[in-house]
PDB file of C-alpha atoms in Angstrom:
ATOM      1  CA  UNK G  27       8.324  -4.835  13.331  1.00  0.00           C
ATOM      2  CA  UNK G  28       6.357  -4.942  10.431  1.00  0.00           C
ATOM      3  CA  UNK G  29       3.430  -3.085   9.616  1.00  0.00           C
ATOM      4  CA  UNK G  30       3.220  -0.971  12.982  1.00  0.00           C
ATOM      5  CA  UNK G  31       2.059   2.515  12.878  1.00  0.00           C
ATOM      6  CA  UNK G  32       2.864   4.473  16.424  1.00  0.00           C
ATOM      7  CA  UNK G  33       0.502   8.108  16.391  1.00  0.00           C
ATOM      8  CA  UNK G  34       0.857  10.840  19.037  1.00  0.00           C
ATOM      9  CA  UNK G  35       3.581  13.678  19.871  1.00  0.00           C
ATOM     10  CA  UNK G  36       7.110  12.764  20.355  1.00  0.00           C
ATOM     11  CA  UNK G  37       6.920  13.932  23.992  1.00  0.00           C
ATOM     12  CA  UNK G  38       5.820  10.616  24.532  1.00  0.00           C
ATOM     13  CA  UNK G  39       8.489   8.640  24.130  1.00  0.00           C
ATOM     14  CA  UNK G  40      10.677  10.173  26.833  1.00  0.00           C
ATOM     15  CA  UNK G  41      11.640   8.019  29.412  1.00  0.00           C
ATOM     16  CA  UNK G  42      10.209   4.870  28.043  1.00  0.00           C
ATOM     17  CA  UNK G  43      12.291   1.993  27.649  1.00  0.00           C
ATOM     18  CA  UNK G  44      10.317  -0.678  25.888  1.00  0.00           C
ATOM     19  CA  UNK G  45       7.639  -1.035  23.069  1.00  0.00           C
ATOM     20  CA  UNK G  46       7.873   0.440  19.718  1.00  0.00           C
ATOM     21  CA  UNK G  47       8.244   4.031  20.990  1.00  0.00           C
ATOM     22  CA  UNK G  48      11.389   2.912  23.157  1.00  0.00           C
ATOM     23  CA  UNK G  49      13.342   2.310  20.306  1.00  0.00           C
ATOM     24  CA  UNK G  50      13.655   5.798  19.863  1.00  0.00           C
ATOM     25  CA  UNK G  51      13.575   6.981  22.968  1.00  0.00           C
ATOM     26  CA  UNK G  52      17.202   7.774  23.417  1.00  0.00           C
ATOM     27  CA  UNK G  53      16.544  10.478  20.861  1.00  0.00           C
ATOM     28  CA  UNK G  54      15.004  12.760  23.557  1.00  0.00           C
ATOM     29  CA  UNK G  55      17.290  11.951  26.438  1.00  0.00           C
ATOM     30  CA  UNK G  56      19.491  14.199  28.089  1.00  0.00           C
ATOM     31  CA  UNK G  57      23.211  13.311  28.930  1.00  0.00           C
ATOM     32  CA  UNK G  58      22.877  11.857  32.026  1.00  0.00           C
ATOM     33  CA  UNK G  59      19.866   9.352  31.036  1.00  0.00           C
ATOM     34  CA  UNK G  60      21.783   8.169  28.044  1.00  0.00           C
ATOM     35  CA  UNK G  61      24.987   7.186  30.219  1.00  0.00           C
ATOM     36  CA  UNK G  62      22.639   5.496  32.985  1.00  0.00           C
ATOM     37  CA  UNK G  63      20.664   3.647  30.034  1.00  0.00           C
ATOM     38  CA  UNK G  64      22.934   2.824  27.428  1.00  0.00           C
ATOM     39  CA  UNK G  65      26.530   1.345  26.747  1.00  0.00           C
ATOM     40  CA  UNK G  66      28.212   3.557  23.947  1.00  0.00           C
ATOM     41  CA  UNK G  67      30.603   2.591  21.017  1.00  0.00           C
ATOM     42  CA  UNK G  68      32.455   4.885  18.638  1.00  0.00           C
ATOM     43  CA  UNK G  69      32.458   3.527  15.334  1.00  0.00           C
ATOM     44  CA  UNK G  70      34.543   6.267  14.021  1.00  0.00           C
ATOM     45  CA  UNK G  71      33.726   9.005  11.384  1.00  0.00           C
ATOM     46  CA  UNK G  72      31.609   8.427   8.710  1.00  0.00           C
ATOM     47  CA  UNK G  73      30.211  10.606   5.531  1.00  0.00           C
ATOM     48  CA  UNK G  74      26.458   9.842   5.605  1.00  0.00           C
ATOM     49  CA  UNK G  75      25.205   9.985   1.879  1.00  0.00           C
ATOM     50  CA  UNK G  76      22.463  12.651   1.682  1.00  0.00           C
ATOM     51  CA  UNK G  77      22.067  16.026   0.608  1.00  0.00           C
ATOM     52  CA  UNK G  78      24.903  17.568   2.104  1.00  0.00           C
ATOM     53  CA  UNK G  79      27.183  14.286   1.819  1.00  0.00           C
ATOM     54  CA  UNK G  80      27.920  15.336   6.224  1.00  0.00           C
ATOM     55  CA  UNK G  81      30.502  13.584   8.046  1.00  0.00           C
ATOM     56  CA  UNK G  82      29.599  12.570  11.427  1.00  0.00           C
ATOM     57  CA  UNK G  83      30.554  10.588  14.520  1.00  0.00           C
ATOM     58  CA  UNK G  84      28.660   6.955  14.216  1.00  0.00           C
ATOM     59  CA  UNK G  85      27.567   5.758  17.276  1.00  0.00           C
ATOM     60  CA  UNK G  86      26.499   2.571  18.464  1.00  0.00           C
ATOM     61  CA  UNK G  87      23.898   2.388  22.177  1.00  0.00           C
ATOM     62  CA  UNK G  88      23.369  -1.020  23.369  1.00  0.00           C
ATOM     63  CA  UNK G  89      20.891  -1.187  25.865  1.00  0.00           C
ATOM     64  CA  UNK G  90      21.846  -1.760  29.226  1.00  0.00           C
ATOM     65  CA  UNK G  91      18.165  -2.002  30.808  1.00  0.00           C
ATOM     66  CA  UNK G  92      15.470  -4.656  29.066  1.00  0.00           C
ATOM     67  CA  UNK G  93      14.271  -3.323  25.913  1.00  0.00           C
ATOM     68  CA  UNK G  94      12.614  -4.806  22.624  1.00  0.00           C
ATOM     69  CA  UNK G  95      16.028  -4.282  20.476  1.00  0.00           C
ATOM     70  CA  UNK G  96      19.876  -5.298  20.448  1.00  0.00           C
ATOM     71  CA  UNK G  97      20.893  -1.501  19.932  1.00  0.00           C
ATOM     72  CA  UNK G  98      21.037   1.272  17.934  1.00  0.00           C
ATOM     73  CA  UNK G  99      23.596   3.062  15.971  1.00  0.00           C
ATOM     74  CA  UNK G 100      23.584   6.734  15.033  1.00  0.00           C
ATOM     75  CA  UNK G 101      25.215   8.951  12.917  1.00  0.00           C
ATOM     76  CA  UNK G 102      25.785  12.349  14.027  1.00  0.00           C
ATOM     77  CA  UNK G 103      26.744  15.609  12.845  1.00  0.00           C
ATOM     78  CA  UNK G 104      29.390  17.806  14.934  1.00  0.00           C
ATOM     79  CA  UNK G 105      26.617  20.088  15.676  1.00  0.00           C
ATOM     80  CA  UNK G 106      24.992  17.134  17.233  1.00  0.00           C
ATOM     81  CA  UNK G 107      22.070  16.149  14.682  1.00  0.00           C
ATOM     82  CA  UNK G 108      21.433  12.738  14.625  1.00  0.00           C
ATOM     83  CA  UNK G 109      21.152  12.576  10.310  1.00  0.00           C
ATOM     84  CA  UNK G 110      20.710   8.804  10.143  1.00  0.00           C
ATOM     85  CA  UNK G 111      19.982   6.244  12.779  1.00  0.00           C
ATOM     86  CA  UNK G 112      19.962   2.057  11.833  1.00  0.00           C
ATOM     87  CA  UNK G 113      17.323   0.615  15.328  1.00  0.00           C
ATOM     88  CA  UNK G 114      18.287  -3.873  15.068  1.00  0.00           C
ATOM     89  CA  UNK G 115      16.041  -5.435  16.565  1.00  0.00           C
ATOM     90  CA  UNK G 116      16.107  -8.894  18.690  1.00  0.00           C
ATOM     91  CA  UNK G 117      15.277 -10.936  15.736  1.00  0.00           C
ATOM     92  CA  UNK G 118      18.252  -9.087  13.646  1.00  0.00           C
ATOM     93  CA  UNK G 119      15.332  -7.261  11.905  1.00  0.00           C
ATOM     94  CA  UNK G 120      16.950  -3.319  11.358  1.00  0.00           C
ATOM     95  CA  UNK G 121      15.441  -0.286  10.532  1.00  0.00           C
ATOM     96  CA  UNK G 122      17.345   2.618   9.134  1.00  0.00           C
ATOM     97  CA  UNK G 123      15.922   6.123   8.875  1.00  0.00           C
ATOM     98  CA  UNK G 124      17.756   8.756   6.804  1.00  0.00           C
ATOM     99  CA  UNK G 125      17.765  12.513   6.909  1.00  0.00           C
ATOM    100  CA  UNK G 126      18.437  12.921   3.255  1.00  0.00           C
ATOM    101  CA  UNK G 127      17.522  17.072   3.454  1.00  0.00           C
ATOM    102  CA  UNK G 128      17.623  19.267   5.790  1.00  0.00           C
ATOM    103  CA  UNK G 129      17.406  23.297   6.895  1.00  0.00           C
ATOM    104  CA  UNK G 130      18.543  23.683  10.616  1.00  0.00           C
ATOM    105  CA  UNK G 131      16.428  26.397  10.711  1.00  0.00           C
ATOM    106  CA  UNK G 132      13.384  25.318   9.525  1.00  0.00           C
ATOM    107  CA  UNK G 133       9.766  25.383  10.624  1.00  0.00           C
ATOM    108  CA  UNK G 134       7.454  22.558  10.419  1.00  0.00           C
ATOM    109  CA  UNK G 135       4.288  23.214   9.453  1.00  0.00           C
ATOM    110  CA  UNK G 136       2.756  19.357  10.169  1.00  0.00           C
ATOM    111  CA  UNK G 137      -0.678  20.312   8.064  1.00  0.00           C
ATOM    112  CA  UNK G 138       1.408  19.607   4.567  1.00  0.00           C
ATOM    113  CA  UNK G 139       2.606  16.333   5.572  1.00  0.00           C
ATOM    114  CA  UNK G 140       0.362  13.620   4.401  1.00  0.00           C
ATOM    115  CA  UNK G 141       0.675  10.944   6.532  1.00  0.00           C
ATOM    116  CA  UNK G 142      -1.010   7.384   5.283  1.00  0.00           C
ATOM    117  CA  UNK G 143      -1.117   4.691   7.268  1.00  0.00           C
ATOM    118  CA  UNK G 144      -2.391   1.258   5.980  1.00  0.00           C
ATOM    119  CA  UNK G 145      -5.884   0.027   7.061  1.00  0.00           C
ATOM    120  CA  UNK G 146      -4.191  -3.486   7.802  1.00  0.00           C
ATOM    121  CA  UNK G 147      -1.133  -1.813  10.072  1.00  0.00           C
ATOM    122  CA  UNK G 148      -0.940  -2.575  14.032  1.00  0.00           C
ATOM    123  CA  UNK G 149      -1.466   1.018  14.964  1.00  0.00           C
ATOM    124  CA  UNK G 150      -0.145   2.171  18.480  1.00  0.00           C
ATOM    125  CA  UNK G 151      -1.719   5.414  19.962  1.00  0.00           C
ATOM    126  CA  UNK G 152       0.953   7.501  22.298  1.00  0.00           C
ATOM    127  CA  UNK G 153      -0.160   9.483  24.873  1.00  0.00           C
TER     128      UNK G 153
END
């Protein structure tokens, strides 16, 4: 997808399976949702390249209810943070998203993170 913008809280996602949102909804599953909706893979262990150069378990979910990609692959650390994730889409499109710096114990403040969307983008409002 190119040129979407999706707005609202990440509550939103859980639970849905398809649309733009759904592609990252297994981010907000618990255990037993993840088994019922997705096949897993274990692609072995991997050093992601960011700040802290963290080896992790990569992960692949394929889908195993209708949704709007072929799967997703994660990387994870073994305190179970998801630092990268790749979403490929039907089309063989892929995304990848990259945690290049983190602080586990960090707080947010969403105020100082400017957030520009295009005029021209396909923007998606979740509720």
């Amino acid at each position: 997808l190119t040129n979407q913008a999706y707005t609202g809280p990440t509550s939103s996602v859980k639970g849905q399976t398809q649309g733009g949102a759904g592609m990252l909804s297994f981010m907000s599953m618990n255990s037993g949702e993840l088994k019922k909706n997705y096949k897993f893979e274990y692609l072995g262990e991997a050093t992601v390249k960011n700040s802290k150069n963290e080896l992790t378990w990569h992960l692949r979910l394929t889908p195993l209810i209708p949704a709007k990609y072929k799967y997703a692959e994660i990387w994870v650390t073994k305190d179970g943070l998801p630092v990268q994730t790749m979403i490929v889409a039907i089309n063989k499109d892929s995304t990848t998203m990259l945690m290049t710096s983190h602080n586990d114990r960090a707080t947010i403040n969403l105020d100082t993170i400017p957030i520009i969307i295009p005029r021209t983008a396909n923007i998606h409002v979740e509720k």
